[in-house]
mmCIF file of N, CA and C in Angstrom:
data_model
loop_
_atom_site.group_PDB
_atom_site.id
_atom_site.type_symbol
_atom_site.label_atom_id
_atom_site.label_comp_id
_atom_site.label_asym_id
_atom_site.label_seq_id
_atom_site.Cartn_x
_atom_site.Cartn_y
_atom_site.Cartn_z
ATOM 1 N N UNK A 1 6.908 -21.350 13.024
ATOM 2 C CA UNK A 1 7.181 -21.179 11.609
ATOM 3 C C UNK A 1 7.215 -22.542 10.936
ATOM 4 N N UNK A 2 6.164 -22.976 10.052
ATOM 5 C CA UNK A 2 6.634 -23.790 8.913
ATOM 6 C C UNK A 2 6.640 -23.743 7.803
ATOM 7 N N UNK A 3 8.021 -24.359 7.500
ATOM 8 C CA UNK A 3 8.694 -23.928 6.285
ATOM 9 C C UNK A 3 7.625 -24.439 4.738
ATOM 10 N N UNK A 4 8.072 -23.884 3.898
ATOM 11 C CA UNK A 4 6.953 -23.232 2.850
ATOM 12 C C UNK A 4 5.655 -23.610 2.638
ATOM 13 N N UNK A 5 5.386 -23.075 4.203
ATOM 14 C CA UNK A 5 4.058 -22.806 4.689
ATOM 15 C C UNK A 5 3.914 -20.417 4.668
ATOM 16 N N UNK A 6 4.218 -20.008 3.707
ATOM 17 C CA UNK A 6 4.274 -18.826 3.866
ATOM 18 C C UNK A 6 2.930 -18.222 2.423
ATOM 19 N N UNK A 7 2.162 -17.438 3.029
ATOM 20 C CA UNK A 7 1.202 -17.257 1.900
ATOM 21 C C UNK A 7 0.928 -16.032 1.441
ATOM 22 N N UNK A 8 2.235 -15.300 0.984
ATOM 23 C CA UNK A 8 2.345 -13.870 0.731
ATOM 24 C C UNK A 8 2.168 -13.600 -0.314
ATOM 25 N N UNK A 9 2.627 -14.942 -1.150
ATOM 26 C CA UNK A 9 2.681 -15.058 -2.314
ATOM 27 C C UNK A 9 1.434 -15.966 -2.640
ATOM 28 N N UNK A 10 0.199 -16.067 -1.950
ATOM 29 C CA UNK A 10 0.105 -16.645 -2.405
ATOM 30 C C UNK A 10 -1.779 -15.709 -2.619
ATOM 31 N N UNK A 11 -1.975 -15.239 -4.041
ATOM 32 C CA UNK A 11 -3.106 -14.128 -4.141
ATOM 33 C C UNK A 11 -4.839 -14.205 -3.519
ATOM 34 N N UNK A 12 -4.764 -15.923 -3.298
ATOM 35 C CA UNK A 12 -6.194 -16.161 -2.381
ATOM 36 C C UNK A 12 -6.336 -15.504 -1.289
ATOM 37 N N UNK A 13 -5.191 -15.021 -0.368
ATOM 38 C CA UNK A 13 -4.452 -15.115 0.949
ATOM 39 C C UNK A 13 -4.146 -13.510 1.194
ATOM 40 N N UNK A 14 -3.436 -13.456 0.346
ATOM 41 C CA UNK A 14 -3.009 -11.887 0.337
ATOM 42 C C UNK A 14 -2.236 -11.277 -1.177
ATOM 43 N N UNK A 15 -3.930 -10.617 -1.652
ATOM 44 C CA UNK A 15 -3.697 -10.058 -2.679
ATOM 45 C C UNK A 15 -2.724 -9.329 -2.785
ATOM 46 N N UNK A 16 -2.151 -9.436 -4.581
ATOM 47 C CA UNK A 16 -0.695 -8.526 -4.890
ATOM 48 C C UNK A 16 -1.226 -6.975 -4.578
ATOM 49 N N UNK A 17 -2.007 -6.408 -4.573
ATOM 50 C CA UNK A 17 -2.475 -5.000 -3.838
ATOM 51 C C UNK A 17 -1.919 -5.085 -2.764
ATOM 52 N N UNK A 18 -2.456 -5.661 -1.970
ATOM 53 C CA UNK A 18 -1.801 -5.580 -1.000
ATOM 54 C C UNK A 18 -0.431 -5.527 -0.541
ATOM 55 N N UNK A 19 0.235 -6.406 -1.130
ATOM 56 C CA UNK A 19 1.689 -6.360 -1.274
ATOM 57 C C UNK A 19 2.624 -5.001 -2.293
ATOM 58 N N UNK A 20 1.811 -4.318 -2.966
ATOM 59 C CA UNK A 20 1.931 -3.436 -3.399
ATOM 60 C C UNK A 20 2.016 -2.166 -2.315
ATOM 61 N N UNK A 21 1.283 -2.108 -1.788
ATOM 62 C CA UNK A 21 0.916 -1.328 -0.497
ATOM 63 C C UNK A 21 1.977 -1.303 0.126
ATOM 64 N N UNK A 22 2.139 -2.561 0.177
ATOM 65 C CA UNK A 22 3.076 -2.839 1.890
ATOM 66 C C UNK A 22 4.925 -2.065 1.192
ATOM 67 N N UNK A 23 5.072 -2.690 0.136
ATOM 68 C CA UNK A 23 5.938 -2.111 -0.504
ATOM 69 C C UNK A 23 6.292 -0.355 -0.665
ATOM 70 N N UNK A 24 5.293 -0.023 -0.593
ATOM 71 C CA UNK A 24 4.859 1.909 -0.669
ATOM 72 C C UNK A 24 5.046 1.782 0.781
ATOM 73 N N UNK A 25 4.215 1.537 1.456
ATOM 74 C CA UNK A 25 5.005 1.735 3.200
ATOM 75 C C UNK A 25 6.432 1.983 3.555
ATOM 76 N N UNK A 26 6.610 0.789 2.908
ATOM 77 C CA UNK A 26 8.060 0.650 3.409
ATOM 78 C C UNK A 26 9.125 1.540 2.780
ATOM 79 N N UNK A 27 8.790 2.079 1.099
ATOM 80 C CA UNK A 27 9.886 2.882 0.757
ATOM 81 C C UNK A 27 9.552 4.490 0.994
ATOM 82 N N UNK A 28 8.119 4.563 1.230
ATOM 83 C CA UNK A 28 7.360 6.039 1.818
ATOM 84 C C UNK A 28 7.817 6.006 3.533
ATOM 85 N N UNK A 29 8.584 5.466 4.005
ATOM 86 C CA UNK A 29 9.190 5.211 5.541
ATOM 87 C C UNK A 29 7.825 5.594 6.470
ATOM 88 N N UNK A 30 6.809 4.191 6.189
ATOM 89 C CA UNK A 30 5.835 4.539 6.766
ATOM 90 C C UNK A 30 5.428 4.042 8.288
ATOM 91 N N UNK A 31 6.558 4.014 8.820
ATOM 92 C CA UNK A 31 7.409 3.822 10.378
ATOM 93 C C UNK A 31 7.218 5.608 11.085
ATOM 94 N N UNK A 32 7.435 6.671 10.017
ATOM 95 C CA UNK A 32 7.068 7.919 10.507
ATOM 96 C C UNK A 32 6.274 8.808 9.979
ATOM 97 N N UNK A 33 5.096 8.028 9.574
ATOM 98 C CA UNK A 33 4.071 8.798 9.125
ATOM 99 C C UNK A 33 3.282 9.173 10.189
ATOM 100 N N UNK A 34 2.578 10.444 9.952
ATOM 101 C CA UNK A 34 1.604 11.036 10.907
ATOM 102 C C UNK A 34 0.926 9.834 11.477
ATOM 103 N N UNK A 35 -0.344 9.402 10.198
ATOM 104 C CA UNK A 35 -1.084 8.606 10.377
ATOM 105 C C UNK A 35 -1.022 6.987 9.764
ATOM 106 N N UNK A 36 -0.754 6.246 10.557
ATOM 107 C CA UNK A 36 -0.765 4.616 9.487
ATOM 108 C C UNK A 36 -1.579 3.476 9.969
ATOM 109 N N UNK A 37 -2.532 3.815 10.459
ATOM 110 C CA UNK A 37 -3.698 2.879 11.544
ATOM 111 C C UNK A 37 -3.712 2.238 10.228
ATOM 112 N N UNK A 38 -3.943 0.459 11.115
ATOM 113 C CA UNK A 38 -3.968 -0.243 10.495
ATOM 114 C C UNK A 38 -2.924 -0.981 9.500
ATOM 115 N N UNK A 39 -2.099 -0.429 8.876
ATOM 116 C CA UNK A 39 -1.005 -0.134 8.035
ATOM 117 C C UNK A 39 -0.557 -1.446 8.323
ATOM 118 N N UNK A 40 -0.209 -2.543 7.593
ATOM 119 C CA UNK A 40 0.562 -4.181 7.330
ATOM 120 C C UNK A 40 -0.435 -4.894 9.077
ATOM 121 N N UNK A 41 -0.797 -4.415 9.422
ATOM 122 C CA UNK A 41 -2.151 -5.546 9.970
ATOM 123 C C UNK A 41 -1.939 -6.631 9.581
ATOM 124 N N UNK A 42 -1.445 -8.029 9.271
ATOM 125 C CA UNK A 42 -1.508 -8.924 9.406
ATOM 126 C C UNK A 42 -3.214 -9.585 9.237
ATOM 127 N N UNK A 43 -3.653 -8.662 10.166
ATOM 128 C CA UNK A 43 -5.377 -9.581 9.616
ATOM 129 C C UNK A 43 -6.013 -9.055 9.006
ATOM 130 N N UNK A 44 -5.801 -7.567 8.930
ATOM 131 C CA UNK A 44 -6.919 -6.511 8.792
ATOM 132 C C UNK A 44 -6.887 -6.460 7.479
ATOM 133 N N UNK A 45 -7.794 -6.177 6.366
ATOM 134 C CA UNK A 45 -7.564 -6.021 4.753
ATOM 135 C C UNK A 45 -6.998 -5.040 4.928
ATOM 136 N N UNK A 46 -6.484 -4.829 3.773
ATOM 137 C CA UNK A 46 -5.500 -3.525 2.742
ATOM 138 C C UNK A 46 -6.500 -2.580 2.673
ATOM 139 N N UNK A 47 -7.947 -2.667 2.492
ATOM 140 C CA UNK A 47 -8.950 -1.710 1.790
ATOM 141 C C UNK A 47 -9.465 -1.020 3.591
ATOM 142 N N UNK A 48 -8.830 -1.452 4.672
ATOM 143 C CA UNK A 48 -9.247 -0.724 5.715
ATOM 144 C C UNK A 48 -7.771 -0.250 6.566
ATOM 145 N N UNK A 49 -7.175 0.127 5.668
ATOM 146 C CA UNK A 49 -5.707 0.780 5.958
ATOM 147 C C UNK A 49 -5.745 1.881 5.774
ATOM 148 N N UNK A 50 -5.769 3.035 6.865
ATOM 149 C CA UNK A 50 -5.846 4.882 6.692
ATOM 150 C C UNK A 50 -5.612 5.115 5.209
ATOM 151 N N UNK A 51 -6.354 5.741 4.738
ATOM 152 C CA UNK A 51 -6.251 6.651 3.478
ATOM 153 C C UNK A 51 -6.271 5.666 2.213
ATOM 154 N N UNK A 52 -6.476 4.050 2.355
ATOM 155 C CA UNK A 52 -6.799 3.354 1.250
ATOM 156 C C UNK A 52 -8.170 3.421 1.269
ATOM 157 N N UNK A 53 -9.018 3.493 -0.156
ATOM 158 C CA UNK A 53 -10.084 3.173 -0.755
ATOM 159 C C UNK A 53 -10.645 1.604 -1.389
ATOM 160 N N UNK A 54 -11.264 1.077 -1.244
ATOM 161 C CA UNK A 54 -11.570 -0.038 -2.410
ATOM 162 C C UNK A 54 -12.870 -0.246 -3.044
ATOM 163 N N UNK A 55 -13.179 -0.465 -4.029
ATOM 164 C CA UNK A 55 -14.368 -0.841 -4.495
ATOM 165 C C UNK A 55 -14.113 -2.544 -5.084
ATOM 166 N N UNK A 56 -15.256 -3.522 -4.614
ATOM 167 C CA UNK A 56 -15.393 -4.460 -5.005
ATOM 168 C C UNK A 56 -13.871 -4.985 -4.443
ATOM 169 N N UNK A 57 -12.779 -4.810 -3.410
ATOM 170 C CA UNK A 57 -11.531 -5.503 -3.155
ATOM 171 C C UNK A 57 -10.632 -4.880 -3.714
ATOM 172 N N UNK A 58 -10.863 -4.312 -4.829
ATOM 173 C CA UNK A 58 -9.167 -3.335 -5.628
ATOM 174 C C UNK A 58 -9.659 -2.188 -5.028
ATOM 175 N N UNK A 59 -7.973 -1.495 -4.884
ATOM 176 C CA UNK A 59 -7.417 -0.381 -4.731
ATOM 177 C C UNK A 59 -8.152 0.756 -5.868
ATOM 178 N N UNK A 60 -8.942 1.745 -5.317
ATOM 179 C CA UNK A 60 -9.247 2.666 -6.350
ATOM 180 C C UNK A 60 -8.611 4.161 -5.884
ATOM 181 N N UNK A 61 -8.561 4.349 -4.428
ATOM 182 C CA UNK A 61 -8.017 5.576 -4.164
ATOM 183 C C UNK A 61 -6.859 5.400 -2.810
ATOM 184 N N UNK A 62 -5.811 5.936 -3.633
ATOM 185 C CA UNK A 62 -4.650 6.457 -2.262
ATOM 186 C C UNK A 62 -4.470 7.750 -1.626
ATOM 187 N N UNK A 63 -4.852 8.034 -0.690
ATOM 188 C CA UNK A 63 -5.091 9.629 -0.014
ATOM 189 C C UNK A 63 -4.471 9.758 1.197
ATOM 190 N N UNK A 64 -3.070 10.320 1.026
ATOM 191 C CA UNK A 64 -2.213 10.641 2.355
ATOM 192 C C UNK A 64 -1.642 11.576 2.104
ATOM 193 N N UNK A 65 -2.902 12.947 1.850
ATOM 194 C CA UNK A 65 -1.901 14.503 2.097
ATOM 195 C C UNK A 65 -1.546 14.687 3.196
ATOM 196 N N UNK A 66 -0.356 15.363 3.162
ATOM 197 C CA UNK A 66 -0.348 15.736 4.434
ATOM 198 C C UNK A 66 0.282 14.776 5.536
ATOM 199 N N UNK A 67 0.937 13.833 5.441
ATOM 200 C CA UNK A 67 0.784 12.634 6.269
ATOM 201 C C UNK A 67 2.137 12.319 6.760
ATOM 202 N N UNK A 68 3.696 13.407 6.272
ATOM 203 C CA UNK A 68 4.729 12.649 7.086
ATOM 204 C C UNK A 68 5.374 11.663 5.926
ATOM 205 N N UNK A 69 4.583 12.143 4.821
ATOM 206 C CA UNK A 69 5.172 10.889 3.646
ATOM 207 C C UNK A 69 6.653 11.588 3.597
ATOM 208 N N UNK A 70 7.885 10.364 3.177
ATOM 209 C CA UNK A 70 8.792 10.994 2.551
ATOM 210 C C UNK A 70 9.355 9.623 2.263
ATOM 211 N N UNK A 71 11.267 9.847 0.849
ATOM 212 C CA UNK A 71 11.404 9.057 0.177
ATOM 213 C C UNK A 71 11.186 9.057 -0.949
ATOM 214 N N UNK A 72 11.123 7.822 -1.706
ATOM 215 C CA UNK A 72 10.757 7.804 -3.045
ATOM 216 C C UNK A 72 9.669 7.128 -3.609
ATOM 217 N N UNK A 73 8.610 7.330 -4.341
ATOM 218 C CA UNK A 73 7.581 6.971 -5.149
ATOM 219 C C UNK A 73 8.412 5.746 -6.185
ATOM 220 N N UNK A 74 8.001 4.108 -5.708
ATOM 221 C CA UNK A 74 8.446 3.487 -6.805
ATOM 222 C C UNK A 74 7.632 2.758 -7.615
ATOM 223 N N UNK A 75 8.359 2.114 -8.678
ATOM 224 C CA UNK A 75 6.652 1.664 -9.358
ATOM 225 C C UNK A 75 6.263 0.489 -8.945
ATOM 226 N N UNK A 76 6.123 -0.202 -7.791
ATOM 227 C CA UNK A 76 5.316 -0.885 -7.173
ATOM 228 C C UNK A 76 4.086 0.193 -7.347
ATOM 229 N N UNK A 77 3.517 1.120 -7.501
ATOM 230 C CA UNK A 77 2.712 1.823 -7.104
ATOM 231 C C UNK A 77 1.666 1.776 -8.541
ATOM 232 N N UNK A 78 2.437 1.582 -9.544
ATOM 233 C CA UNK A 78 1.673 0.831 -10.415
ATOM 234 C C UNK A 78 0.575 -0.115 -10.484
ATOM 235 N N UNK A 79 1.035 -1.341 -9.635
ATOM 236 C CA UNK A 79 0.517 -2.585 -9.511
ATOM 237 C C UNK A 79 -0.822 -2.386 -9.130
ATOM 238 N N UNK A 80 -1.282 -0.942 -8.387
ATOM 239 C CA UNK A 80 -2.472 -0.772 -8.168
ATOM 240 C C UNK A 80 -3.074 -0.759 -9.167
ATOM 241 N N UNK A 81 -3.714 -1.592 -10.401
ATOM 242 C CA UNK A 81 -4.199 -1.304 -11.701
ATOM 243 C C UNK A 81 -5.606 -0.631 -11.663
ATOM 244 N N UNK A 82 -6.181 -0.694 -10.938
ATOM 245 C CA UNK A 82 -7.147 0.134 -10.625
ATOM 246 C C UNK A 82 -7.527 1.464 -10.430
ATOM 247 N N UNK A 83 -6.620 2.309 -9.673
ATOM 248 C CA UNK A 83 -6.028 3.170 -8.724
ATOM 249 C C UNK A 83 -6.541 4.551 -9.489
ATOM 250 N N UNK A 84 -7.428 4.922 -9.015
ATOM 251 C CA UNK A 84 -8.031 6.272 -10.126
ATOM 252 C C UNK A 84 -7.614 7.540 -9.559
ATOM 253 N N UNK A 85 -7.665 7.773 -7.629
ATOM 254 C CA UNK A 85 -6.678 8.930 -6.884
ATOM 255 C C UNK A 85 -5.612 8.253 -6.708
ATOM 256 N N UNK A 86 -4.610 9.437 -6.394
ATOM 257 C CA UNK A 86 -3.646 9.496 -5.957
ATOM 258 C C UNK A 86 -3.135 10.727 -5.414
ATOM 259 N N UNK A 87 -3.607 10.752 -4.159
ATOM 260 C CA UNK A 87 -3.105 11.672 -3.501
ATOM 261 C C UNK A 87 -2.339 12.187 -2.292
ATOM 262 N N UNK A 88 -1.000 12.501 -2.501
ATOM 263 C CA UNK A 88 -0.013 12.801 -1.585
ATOM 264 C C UNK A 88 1.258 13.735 -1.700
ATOM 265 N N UNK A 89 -0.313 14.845 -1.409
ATOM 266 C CA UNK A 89 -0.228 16.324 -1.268
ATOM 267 C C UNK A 89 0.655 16.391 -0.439
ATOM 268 N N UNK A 90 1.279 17.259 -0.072
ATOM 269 C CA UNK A 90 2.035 18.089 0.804
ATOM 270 C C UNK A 90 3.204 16.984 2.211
ATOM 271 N N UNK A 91 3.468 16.196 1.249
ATOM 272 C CA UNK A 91 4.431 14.936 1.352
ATOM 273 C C UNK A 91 5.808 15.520 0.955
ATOM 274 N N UNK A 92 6.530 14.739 1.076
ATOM 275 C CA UNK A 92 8.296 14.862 0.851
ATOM 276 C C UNK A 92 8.578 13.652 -0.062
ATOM 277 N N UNK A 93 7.452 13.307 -0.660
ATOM 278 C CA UNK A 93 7.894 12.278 -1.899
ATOM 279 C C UNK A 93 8.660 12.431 -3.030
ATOM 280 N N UNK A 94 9.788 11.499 -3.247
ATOM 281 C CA UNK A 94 10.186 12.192 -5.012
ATOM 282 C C UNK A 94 9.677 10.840 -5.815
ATOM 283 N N UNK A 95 9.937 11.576 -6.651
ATOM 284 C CA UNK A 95 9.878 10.698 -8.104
ATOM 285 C C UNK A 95 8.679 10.829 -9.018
ATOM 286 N N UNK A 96 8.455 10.416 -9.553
ATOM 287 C CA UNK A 96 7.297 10.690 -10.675
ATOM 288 C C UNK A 96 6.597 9.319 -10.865
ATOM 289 N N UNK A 97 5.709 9.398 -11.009
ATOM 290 C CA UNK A 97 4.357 8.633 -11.255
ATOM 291 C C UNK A 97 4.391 7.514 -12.607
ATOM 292 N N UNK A 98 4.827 6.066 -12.296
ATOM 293 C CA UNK A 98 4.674 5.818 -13.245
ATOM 294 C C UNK A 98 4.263 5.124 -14.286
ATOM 295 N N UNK A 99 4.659 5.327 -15.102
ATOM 296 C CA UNK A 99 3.199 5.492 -16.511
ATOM 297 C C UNK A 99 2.753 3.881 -17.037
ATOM 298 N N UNK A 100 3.634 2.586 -16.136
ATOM 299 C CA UNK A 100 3.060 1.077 -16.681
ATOM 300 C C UNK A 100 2.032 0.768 -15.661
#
């Protein structure tokens, strides 16, 4: 580890999508999802994480019916500014979708 040598923050490195993502993992408790291949990979992009989409590098579709989701929908989920699906059908998600 060297110290602020950390590049999470830093968007060349690892886009805020991505960190958006990782954020939905973690409050969608995606530790017991059906499926999460790939899921915070460390090397692997965000756009080859089960049920993410990308065109051109952004987030255009989220698709995890069915998947063991549960928890709460927060608006990190926003940050996807792109994000045209959203789907997570037959999940145990609450909250509502929201609108910034």
């Amino acid at each position: 580890y060297l110290p602020c040598f950390d590049l999470v923050n830093d968007t060349r490195f690892c886009p805020p999508e991505r960190n958006a993502l990782k954020d939905f993992y973690i409050s969608a408790k995606g530790g017991e999802w059906t499926e999460s291949k790939l899921w915070l990979d460390p090397v692997i992009s965000h756009c080859n994480w089960t049920g993410v989409t990308c065109e051109v590098g952004n987030v255009t579709k989220l698709e995890l019916p069915n998947n063991g989701l549960s928890g709460k929908l927060t608006k990190d989920i926003s940050k996807l500014t792109l994000l045209e699906v959203l789907d997570l059908s037959d999940n145990d998600i609450k909250g509502e979708i929201p609108s910034e």
